[in-house]
mmCIF file with all atom_site columns, C-alpha atoms in Angstrom:
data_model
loop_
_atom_site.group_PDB
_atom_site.id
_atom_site.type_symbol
_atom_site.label_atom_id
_atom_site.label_alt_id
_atom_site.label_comp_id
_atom_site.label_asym_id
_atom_site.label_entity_id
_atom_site.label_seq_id
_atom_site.pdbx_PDB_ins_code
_atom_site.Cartn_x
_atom_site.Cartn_y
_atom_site.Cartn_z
_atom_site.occupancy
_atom_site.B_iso_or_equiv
_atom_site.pdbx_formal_charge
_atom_site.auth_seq_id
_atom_site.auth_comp_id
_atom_site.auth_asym_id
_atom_site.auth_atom_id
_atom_site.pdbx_PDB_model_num
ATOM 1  C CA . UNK A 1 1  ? -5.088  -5.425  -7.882  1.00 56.00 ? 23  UNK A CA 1
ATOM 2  C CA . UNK A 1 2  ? -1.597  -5.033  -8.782  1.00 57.00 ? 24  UNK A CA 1
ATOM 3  C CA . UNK A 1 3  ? 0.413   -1.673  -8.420  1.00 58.00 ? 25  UNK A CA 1
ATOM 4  C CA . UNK A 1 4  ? 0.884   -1.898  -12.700 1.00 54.00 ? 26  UNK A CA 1
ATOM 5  C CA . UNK A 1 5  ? -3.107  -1.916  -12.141 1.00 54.00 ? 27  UNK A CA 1
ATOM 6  C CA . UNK A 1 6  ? -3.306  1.007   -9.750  1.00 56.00 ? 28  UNK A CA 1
ATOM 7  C CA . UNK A 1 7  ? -0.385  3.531   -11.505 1.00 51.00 ? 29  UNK A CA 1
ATOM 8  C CA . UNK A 1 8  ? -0.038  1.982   -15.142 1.00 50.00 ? 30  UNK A CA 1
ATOM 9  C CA . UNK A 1 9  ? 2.675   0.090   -17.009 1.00 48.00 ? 31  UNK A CA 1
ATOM 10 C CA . UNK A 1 10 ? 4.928   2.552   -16.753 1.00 45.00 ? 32  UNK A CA 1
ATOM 11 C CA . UNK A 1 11 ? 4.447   3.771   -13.488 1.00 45.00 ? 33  UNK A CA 1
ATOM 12 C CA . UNK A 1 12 ? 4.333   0.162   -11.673 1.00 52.00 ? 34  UNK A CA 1
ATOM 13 C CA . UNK A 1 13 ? 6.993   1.734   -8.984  1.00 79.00 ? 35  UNK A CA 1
ATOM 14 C CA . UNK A 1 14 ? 7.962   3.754   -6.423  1.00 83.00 ? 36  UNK A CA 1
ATOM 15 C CA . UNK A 1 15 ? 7.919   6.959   -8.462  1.00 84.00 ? 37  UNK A CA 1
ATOM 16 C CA . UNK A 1 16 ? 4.379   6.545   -9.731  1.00 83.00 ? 38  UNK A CA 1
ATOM 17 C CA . UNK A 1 17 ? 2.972   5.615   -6.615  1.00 88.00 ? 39  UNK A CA 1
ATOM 18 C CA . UNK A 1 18 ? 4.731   9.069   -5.486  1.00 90.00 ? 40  UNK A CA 1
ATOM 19 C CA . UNK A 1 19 ? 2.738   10.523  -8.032  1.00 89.00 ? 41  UNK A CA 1
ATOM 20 C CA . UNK A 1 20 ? -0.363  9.139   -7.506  1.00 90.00 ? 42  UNK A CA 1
ATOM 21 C CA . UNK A 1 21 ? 0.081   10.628  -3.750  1.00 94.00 ? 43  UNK A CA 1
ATOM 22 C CA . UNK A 1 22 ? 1.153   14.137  -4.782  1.00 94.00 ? 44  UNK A CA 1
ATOM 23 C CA . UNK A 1 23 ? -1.836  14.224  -7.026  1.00 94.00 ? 45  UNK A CA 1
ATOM 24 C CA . UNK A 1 24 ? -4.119  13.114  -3.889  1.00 94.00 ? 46  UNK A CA 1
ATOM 25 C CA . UNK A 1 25 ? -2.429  15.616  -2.219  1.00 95.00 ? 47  UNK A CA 1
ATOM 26 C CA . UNK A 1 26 ? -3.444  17.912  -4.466  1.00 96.00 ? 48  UNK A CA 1
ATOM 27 C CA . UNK A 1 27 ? -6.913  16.746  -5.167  1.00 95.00 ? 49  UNK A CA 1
ATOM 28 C CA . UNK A 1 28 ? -7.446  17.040  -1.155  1.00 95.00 ? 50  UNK A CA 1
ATOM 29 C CA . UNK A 1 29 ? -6.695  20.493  -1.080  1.00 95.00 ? 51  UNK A CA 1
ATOM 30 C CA . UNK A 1 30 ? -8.741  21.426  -4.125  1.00 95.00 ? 52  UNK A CA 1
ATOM 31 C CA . UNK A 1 31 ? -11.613 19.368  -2.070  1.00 94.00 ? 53  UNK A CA 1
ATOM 32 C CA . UNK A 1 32 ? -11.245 21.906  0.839   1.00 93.00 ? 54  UNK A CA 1
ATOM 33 C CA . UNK A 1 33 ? -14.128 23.591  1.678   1.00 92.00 ? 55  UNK A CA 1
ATOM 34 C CA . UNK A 1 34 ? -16.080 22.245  -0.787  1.00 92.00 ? 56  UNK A CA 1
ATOM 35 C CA . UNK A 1 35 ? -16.712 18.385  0.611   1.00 91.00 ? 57  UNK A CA 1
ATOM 36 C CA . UNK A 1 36 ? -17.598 17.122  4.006   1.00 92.00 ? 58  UNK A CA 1
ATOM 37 C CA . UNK A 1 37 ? -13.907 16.790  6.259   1.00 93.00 ? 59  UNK A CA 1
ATOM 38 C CA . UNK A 1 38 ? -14.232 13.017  6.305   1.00 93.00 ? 60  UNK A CA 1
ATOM 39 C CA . UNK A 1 39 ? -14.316 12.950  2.788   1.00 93.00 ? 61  UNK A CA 1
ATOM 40 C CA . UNK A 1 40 ? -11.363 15.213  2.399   1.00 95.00 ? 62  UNK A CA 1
ATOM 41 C CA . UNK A 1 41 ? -9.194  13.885  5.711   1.00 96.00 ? 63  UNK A CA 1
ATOM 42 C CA . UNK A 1 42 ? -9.976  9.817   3.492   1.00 96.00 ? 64  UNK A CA 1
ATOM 43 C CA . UNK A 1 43 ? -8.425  11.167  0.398   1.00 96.00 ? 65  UNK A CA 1
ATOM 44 C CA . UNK A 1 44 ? -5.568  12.873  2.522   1.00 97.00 ? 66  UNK A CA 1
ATOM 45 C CA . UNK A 1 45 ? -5.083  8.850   4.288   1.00 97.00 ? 67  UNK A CA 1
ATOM 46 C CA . UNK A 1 46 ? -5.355  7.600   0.531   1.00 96.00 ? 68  UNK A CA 1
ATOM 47 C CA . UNK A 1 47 ? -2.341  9.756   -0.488  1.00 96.00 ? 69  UNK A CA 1
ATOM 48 C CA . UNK A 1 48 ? -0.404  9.033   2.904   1.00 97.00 ? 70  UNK A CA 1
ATOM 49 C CA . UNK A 1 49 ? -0.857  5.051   1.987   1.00 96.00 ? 71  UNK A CA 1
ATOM 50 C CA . UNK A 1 50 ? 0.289   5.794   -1.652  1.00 94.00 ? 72  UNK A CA 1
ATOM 51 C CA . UNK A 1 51 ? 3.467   8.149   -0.625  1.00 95.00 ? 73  UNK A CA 1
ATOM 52 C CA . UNK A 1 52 ? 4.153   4.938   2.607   1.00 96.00 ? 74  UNK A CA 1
ATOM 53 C CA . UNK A 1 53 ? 3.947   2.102   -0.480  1.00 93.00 ? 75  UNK A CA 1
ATOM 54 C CA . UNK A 1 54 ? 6.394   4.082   -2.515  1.00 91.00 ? 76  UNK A CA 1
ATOM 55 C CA . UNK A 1 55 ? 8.767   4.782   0.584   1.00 92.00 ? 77  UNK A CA 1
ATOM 56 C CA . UNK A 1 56 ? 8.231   0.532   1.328   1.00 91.00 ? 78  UNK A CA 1
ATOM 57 C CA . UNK A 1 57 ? 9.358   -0.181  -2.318  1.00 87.00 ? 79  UNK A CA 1
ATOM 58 C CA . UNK A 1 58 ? 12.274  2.109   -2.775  1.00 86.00 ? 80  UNK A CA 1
ATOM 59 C CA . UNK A 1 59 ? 13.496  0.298   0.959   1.00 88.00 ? 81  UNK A CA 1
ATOM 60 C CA . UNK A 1 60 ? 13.220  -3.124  -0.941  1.00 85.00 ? 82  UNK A CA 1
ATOM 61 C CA . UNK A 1 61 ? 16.603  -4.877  -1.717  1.00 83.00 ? 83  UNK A CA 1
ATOM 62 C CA . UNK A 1 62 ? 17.774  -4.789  -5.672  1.00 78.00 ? 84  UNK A CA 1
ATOM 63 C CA . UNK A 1 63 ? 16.283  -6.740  -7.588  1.00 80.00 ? 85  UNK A CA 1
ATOM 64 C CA . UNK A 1 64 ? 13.061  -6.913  -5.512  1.00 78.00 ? 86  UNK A CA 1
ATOM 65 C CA . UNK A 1 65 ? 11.631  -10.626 -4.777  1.00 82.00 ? 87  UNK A CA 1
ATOM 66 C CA . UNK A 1 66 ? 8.092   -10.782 -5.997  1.00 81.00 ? 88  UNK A CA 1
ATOM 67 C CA . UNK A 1 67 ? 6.920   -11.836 -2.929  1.00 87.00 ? 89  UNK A CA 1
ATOM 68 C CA . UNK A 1 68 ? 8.397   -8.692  -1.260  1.00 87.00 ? 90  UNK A CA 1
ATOM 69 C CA . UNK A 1 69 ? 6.391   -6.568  -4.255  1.00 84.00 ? 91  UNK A CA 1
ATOM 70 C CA . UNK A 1 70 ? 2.958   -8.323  -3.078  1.00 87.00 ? 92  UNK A CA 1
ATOM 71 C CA . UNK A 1 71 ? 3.616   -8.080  0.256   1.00 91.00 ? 93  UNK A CA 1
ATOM 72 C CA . UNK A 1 72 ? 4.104   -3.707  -0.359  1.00 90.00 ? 94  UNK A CA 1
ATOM 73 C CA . UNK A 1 73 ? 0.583   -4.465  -2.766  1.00 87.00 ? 95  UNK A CA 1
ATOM 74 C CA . UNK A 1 74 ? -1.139  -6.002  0.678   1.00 91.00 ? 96  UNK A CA 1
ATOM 75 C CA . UNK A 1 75 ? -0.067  -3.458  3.144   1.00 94.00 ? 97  UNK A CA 1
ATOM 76 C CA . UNK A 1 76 ? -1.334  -0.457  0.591   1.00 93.00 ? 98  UNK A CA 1
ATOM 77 C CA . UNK A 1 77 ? -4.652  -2.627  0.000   1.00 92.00 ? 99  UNK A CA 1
ATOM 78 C CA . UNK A 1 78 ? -5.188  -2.490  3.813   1.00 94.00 ? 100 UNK A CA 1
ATOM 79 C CA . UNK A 1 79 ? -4.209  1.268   3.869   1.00 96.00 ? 101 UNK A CA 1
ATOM 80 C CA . UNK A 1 80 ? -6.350  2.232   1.532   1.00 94.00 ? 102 UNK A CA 1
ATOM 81 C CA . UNK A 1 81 ? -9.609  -0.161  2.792   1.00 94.00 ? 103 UNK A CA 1
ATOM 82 C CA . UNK A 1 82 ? -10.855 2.739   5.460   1.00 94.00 ? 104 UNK A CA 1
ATOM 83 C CA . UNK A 1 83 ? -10.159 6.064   3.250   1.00 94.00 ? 105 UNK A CA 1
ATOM 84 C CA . UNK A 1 84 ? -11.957 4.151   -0.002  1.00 92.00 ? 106 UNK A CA 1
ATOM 85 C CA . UNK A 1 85 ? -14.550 2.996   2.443   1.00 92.00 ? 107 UNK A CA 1
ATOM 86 C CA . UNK A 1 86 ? -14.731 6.372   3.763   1.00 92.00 ? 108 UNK A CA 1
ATOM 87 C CA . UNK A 1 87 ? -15.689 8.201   -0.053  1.00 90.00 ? 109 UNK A CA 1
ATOM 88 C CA . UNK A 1 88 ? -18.186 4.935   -1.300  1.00 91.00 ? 110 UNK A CA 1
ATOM 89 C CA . UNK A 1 89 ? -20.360 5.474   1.518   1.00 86.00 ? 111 UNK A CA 1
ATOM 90 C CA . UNK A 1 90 ? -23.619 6.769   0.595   1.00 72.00 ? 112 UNK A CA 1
ATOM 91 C CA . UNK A 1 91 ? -24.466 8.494   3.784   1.00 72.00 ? 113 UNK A CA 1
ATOM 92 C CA . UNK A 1 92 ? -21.633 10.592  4.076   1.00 61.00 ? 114 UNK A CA 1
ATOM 93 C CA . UNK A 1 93 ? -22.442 13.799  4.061   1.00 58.00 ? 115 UNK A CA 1
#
């Protein structure tokens, strides 16, 4: 998965990525009271890992090397890999 794949085509950046956390952000506190805390403290992570990748990319040099992109791509896969785990799981309550 690519950051074009996680934000769209035209949001492939540092701004969408923003986005995507502020609406997490969002979506967390709409969640409040209404799902289990580890539920709502894993979308909370998910939107810190989103809002850390955008901060990562904005630090990259101009233009940014592709391998610099993928590496930002890995670090938010592994960000995301305990909060995502945390909302598939079945048996949360």
């Amino acid at each position: 998965m690519t950051l074009v794949d996680l934000v769209g085509r035209g949001g492939g950046d540092a701004a969408g990525l923003s986005s995507l956390a502020a609406l997490l952000h969002r979506c967390a506190d709409a969640l409040q009271g209404g799902c289990p805390p580890q539920q709502v403290a894993a979308v909370r992570e998910a939107a810190t890992a989103a809002q850390s990748a955008a901060q990562d990319l904005r630090d990259l040099p101009v233009p940014a090397r592709p391998h610099d992109v993928e590496a930002v791509e890995q670090a938010l896969a592994e960000a995301l890999r305990s909060p995502l785990t945390t909302l598939a799981d079945e048996r949360t309550p």
